[in-house]
Structure formats: structure tokens, C-alpha cells
PDB file of C-alpha atoms in Angstrom:
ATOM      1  CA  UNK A   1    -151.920 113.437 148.427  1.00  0.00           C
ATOM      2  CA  UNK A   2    -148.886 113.784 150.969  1.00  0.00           C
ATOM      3  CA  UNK A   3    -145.448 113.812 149.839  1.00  0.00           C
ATOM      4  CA  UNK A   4    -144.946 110.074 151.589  1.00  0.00           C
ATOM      5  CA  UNK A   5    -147.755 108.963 149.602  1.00  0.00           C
ATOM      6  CA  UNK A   6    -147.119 110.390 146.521  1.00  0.00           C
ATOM      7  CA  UNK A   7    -143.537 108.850 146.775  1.00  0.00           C
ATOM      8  CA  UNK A   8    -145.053 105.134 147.836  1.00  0.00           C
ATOM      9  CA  UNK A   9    -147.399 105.975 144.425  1.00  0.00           C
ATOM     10  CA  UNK A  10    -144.066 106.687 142.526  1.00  0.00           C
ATOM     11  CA  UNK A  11    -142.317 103.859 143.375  1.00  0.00           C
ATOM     12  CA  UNK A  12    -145.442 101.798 143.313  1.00  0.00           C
ATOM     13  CA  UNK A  13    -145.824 102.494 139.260  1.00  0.00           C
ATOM     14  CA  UNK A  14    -141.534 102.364 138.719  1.00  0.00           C
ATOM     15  CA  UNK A  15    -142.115  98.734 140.330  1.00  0.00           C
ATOM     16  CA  UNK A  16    -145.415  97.644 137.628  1.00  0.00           C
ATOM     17  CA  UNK A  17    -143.164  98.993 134.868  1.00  0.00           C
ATOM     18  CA  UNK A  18    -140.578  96.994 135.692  1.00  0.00           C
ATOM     19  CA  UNK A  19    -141.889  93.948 136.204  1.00  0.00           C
ATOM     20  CA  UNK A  20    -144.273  94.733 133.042  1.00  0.00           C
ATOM     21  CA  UNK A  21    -141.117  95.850 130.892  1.00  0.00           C
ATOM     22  CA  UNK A  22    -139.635  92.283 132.118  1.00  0.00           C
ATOM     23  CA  UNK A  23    -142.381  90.321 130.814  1.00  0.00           C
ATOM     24  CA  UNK A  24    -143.936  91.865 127.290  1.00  0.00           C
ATOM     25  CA  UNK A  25    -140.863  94.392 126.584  1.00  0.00           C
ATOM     26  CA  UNK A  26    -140.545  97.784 126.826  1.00  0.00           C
ATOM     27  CA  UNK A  27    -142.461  98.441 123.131  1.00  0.00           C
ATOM     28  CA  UNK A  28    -145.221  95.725 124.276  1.00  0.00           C
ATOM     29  CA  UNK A  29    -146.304  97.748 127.456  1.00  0.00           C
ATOM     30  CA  UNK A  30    -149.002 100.306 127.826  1.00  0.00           C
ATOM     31  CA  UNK A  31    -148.972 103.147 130.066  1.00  0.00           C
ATOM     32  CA  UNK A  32    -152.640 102.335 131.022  1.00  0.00           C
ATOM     33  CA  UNK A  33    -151.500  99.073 132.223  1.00  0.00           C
ATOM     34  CA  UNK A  34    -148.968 100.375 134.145  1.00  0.00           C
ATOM     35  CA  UNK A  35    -151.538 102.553 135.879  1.00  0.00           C
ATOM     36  CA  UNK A  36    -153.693  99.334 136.300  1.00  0.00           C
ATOM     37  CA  UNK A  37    -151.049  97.292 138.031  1.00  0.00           C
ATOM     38  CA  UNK A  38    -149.841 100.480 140.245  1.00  0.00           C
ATOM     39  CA  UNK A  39    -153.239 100.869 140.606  1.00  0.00           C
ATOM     40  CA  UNK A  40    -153.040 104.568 140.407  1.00  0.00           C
ATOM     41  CA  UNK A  41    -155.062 106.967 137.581  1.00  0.00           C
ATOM     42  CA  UNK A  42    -152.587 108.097 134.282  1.00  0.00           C
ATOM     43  CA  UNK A  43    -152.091 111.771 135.411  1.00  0.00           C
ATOM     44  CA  UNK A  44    -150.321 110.909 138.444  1.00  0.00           C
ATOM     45  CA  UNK A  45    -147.922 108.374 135.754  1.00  0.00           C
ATOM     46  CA  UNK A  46    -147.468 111.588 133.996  1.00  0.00           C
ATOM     47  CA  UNK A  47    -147.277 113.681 136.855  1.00  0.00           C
ATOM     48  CA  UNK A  48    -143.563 112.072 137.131  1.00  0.00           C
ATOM     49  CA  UNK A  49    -142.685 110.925 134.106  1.00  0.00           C
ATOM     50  CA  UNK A  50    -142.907 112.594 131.074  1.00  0.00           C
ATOM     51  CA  UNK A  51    -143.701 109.352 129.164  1.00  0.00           C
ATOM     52  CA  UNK A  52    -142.622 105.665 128.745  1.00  0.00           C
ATOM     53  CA  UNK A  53    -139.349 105.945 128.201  1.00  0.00           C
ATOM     54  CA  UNK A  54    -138.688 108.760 130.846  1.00  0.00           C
ATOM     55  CA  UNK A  55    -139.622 105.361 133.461  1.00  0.00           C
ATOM     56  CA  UNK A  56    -137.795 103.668 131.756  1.00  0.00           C
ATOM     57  CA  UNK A  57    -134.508 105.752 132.212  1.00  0.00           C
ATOM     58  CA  UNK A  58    -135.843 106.339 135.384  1.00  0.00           C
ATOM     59  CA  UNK A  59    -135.353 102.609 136.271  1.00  0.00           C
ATOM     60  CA  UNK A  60    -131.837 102.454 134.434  1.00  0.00           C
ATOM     61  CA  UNK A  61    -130.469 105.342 135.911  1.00  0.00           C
ATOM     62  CA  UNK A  62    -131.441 103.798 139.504  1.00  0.00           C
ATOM     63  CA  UNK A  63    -129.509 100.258 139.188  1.00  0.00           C
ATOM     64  CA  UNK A  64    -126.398 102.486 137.456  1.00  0.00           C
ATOM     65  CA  UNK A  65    -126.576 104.289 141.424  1.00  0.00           C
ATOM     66  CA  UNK A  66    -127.153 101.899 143.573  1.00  0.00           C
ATOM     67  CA  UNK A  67    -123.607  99.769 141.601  1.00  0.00           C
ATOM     68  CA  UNK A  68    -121.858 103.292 141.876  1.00  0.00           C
ATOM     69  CA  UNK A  69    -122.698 103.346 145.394  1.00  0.00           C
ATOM     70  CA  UNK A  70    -121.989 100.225 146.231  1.00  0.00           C
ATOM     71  CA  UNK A  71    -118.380 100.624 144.364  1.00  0.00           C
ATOM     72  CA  UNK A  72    -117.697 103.666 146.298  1.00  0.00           C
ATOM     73  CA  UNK A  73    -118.149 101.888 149.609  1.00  0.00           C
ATOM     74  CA  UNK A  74    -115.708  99.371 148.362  1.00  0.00           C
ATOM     75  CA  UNK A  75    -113.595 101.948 147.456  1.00  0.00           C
ATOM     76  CA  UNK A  76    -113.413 103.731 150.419  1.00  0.00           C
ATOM     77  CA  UNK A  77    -113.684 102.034 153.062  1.00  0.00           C
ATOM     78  CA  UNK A  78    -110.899  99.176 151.765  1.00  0.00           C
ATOM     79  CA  UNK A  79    -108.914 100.753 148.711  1.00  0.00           C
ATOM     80  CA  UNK A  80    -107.814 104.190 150.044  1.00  0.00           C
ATOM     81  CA  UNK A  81    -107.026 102.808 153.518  1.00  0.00           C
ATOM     82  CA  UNK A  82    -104.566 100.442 152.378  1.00  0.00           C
ATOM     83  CA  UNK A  83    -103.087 102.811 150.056  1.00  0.00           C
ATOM     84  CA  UNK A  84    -102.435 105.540 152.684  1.00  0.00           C
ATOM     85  CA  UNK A  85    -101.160 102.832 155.356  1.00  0.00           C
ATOM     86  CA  UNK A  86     -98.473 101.584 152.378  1.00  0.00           C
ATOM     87  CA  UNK A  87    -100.011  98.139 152.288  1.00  0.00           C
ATOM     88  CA  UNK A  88    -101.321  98.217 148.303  1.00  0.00           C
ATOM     89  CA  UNK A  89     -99.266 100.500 145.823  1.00  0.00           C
ATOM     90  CA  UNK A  90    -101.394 100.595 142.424  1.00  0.00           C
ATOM     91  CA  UNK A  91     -99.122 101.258 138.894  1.00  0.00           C
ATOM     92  CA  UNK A  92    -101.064 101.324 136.073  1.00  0.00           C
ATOM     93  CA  UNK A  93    -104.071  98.502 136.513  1.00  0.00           C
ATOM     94  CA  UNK A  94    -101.535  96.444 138.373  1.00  0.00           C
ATOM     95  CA  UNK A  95    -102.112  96.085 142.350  1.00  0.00           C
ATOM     96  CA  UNK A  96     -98.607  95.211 144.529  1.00  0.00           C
ATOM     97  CA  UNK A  97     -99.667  94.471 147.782  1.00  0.00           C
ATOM     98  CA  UNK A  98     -97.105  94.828 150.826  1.00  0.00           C
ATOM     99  CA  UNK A  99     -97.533  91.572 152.072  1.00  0.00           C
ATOM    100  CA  UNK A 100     -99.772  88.200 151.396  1.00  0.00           C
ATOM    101  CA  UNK A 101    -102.174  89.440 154.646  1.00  0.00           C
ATOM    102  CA  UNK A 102    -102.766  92.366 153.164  1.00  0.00           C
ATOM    103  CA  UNK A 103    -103.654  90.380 149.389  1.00  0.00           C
ATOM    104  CA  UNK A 104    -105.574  88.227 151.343  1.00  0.00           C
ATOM    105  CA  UNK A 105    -107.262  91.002 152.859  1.00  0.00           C
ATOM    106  CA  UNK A 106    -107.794  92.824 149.874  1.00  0.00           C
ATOM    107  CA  UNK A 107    -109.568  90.138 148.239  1.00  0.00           C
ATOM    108  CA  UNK A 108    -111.487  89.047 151.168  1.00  0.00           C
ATOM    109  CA  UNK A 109    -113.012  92.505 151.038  1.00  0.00           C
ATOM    110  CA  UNK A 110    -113.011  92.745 147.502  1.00  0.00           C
ATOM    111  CA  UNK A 111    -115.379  89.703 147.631  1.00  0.00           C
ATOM    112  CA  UNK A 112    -117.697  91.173 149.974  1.00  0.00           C
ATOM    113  CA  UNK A 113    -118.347  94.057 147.576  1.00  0.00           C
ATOM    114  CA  UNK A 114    -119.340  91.689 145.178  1.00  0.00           C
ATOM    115  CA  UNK A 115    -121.817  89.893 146.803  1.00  0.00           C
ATOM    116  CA  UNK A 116    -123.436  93.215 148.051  1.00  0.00           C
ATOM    117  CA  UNK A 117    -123.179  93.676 143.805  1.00  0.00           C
ATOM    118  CA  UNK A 118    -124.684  90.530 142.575  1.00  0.00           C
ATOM    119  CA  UNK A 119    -127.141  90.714 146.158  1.00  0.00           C
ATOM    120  CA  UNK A 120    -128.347  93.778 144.606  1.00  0.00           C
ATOM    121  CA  UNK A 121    -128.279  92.381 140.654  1.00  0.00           C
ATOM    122  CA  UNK A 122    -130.613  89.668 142.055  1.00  0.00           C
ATOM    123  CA  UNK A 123    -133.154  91.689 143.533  1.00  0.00           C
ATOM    124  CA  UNK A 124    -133.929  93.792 140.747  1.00  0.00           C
ATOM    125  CA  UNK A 125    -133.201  91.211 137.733  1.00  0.00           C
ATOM    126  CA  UNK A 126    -135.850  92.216 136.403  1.00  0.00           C
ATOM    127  CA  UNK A 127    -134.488  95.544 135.662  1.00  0.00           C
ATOM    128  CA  UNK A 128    -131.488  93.336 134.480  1.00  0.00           C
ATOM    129  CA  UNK A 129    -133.343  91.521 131.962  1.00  0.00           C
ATOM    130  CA  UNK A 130    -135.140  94.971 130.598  1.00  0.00           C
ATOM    131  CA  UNK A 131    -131.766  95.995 129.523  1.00  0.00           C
ATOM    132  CA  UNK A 132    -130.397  92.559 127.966  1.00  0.00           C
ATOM    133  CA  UNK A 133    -133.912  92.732 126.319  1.00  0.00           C
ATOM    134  CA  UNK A 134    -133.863  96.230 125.001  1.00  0.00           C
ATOM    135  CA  UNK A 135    -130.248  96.232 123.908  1.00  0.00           C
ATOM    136  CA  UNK A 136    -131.468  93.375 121.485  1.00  0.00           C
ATOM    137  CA  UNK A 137    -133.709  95.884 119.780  1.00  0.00           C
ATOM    138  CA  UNK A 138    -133.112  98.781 117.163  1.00  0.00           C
ATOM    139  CA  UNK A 139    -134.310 101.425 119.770  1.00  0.00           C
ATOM    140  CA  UNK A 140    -133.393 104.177 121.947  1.00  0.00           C
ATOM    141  CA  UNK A 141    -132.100 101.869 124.686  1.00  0.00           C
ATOM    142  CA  UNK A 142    -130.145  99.477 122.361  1.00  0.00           C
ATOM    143  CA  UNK A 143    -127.263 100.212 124.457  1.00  0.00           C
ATOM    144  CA  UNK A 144    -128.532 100.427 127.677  1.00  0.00           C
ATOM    145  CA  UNK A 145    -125.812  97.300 128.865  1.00  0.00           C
ATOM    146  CA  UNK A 146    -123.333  99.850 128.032  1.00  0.00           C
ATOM    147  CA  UNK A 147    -124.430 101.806 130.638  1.00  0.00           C
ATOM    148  CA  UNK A 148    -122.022  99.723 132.421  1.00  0.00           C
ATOM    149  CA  UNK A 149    -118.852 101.978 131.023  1.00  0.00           C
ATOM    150  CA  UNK A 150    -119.627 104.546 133.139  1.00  0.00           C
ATOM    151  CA  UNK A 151    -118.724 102.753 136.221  1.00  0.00           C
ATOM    152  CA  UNK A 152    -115.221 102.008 134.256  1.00  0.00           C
ATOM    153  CA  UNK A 153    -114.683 105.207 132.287  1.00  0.00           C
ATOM    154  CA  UNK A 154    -111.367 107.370 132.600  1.00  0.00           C
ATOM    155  CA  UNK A 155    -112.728 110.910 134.068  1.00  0.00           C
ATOM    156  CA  UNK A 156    -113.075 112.856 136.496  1.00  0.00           C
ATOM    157  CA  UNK A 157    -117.020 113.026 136.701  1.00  0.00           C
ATOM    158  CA  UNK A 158    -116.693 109.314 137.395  1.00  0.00           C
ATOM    159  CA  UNK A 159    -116.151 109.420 141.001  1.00  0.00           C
ATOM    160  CA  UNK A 160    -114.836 105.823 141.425  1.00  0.00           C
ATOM    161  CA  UNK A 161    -111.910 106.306 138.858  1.00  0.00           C
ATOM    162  CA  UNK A 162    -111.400 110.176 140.250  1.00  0.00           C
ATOM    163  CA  UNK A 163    -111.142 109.021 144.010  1.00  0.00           C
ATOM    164  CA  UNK A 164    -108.591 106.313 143.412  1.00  0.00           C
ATOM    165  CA  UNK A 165    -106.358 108.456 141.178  1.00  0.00           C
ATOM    166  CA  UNK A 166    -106.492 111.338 143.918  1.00  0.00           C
ATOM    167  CA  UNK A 167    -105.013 108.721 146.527  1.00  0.00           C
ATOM    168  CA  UNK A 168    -102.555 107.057 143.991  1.00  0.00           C
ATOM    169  CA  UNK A 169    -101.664 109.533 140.884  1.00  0.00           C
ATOM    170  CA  UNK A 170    -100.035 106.304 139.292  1.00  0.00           C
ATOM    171  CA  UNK A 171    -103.536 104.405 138.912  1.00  0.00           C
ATOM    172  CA  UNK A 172    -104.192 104.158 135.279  1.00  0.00           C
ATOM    173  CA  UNK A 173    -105.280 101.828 132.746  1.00  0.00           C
ATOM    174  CA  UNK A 174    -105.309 101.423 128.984  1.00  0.00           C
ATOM    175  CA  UNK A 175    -108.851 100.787 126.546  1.00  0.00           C
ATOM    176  CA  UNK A 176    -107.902  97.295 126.398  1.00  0.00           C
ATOM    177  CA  UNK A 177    -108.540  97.114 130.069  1.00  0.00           C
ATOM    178  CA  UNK A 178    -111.791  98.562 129.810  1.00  0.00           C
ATOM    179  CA  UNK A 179    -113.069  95.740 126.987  1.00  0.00           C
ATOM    180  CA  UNK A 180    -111.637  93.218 129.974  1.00  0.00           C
ATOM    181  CA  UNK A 181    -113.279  94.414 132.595  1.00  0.00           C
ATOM    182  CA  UNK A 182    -116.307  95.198 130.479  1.00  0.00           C
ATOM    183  CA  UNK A 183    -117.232  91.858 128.648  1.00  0.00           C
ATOM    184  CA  UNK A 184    -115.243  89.722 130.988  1.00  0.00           C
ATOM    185  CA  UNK A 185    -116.213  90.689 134.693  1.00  0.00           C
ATOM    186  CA  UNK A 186    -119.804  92.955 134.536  1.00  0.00           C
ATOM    187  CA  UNK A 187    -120.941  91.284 131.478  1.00  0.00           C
ATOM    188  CA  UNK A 188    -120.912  87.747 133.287  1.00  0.00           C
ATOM    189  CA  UNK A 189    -122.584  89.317 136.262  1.00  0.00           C
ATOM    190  CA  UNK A 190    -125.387  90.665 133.817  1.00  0.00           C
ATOM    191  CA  UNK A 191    -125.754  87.004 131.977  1.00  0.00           C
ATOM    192  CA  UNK A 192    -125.931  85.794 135.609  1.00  0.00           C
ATOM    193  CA  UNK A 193    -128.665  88.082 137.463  1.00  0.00           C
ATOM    194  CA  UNK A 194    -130.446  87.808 133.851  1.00  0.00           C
ATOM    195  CA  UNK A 195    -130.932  83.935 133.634  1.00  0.00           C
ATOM    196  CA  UNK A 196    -129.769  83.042 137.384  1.00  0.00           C
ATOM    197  CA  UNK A 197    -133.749  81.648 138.174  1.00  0.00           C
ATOM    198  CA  UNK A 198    -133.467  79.566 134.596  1.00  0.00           C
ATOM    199  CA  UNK A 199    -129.591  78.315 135.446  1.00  0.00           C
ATOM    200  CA  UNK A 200    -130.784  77.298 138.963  1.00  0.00           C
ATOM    201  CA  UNK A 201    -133.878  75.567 137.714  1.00  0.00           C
ATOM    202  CA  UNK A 202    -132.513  73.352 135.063  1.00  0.00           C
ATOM    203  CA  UNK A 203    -129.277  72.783 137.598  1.00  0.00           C
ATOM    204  CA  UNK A 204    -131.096  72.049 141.126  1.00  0.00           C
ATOM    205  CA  UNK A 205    -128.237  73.932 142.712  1.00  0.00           C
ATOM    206  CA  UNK A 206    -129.131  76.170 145.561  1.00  0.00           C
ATOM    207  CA  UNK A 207    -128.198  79.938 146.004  1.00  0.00           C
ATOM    208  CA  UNK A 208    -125.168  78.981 148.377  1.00  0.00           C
ATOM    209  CA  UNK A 209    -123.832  77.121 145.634  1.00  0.00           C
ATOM    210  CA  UNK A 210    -124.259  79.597 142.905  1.00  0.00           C
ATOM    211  CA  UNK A 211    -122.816  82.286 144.770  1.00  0.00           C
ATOM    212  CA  UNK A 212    -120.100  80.082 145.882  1.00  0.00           C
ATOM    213  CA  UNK A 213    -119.338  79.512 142.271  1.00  0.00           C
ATOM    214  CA  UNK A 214    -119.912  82.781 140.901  1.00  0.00           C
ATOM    215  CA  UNK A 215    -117.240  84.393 143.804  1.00  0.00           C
ATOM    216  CA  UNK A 216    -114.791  81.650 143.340  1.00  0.00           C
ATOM    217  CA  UNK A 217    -115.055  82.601 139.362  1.00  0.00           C
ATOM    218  CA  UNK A 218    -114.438  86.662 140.343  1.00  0.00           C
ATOM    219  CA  UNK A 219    -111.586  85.642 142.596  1.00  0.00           C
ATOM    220  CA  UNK A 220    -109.703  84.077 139.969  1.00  0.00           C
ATOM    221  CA  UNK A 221    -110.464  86.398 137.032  1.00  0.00           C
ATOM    222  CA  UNK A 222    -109.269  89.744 139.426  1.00  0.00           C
ATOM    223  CA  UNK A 223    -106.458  87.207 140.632  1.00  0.00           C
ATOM    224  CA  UNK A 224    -104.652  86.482 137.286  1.00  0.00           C
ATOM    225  CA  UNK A 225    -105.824  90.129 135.375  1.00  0.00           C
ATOM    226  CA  UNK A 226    -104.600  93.076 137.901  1.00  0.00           C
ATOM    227  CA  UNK A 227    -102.617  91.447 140.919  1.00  0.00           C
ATOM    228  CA  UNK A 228     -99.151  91.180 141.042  1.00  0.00           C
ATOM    229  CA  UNK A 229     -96.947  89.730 143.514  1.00  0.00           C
ATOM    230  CA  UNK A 230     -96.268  90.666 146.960  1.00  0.00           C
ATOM    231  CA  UNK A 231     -93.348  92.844 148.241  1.00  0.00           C
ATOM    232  CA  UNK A 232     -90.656  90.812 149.845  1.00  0.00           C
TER     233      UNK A 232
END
């Protein structure tokens, strides 16, 4: 088997277990029907993973990436700009802005980010509701959904935190920031990829309208908890 095939065979069996994981639970799931629904043989399954739960860090490890990544864009290509061209000074977790264009631009982008975010949280909710599942258990992945601290932790292996204190050494923020940011802005956006198809169901709304709402709801949260006013 050729390296692009045995890659397509990979992702191929991290795809069964994920939808599998998603609809009997992690301890309900066999690796033989993994292999069925792959539809690849057991050695190759443990070929790359050492068992069950190595797929399903696997899995985890890959949405906790793809938000870093997506972060980091944010990051760099609005936050650092507009801190080296004077138009957003950060103290502490407060953000002062030079003028209301560049608030207004700040949040404009800031909004963007987010929708690549939840985009992403949508596409793979199954992953999603593996770890809202498993972190209901007594189990190794009990906290998987704090997983989510890593993206908000204060050190320098977190790249996100690191690259915005190396372009303002006055960004900072206290643990009670952290629980905020935590239960009351990636939490939601778990509860949301998790039971979005149910909500939208039961509503009739369409995705326009959900996203709509579910911006409109980040706006106002990052609005009244970290901006200040503007100079001037």
C-alpha cells in the first residue's frame, strides 16, 4: 500500500470512529466495527493506533489544532497588526482601541474568526458530541471539554497567549478570566455545535439565522467583558 493510500485508509477509519464514537459511545464501540465501516482489516487499525483510545486522542488532539490554528490566524493577521500600527493597546484583558474604526474593525474581524470557529465546530460535531459524551463518564476522557484550557492557558508553550504577550508585554489576565472565557464563550460554542441539528429541528430556523444569532450573542459577550472605550 502507497503512502497516499495508506493515509486515505487512516483517515478513512479516524472518520468510522468518529461517527461510531458519536452514536454508541466511546465504551459501546468495537474495534472490529470500526474496521467494518472503514472497511479496512484490524492490523492496519493497529498499524496506527495503538488501541481505542489512542483514536480516540487521535481525534481530540485534531479539533484542539485545527481551533489553535484557526486562533493563530486571527491573531496574526488582525491582533499584532493593530498593535504595532498603535491602533489597539491591550492592559491586562482590557482592549483600548485608538479610535471607533479601528473597534469596529477589530470586531468585524474578530467575527470572522468565529465563524471560521463554529464553521469548523459544525463540520466535525460529531467529534463535539464524543467529548460532551465522554466527559459525562467516569473514564479516561472525563475531561476531554477541558481540553479547551489549553487554547486559554497562561504559558509560553501556548502559542496564542505567547505571541500576543511578545507584541504587547502588558497583555495579561487573571484565573477569573479564564472561568469567563471558559464556561461563558467556548462552552456555549460546544452546547451549540453539540445540539445545533436538534435546536434547528425543533426551531425551523435556518443556518443564516442561527449563525446570525450565535455572532450577534459573541459580539455582545466580547463587547461588555474585555473592550474598553476608545481614545479621544
Amino acid at each position: 500500500m502507497d503512502e497516499l493510500k495508506r493515509e486515505e485508509a487512516r483517515e478513512r477509519i479516524l472518520k468510522a470512529a468518529a461517527e461510531l464514537f458519536a452514536q454508541k459511545g466511546f465504551d459501546g464501540t468495537r474495534i472490529s466495527e470500526i474496521a467494518e465501516l472503514a472497511e479496512v482489516n484490524k492490523a492496519l487499525i493497529y498499524y496506527y493506533f495503538e488501541n481505542k483510545q489512542a483514536i480516540l486522542d487521535s481525534l481530540l488532539a485534531s479539533v484542539m489544532s485545527q481551533l489553535a490554528d484557526i486562533s493563530m490566524e486571527f491573531v496574526r493577521e488582525c491582533i499584532i497588526p493593530m498593535i504595532d500600527d498603535g491602533r489597539l493597546d491591550i492592559i491586562k484583558n482590557r482592549f483600548h482601541f485608538a479610535s471607533e474604526e479601528a473597534r469596529q474593525r477589530f470586531s468585524d474581524e474578530m467575527l470572522e474568526h468565529y465563524a471560521k470557529a463554529i464553521d469548523y465546530m459544525l463540520s466535525n460535531r460529531l467529534l463535539i458530541r464524543i467529548m460532551v459524551l465522554e466527559s459525562l463518564k467516569d473514564g479516561k476522557h472525563q475531561f476531554s471539554l477541558f481540553r479547551f484550557l489549553e487554547l486559554l492557558e497562561k504559558r509560553p508553550e501556548n502559542i496564542i497567549y505567547q505571541t500576543i504577550r511578545d507584541a504587547d508585554p502588558d497583555y495579561d489576565y487573571a484565573e477569573d478570566t479564564v472561568f469567563f472565557r471558559f464556561f461563558f464563550s467556548l462552552m456555549p460554542l460546544v452546547s451549540i455545535a453539540a445540539y445545533y441539528d436538534d435546536y434547528k429541528e425543533r426551531s425551523a430556523l435556518d443556518d443564516k439565522a442561527m449563525l446570525d444569532m450565535i455572532l450577534k450573542g459573541i459580539e455582545l459577550f466580547n463587547i461588555h467583558t474585555y473592550y474598553d472605550h476608545t481614545a479621544g
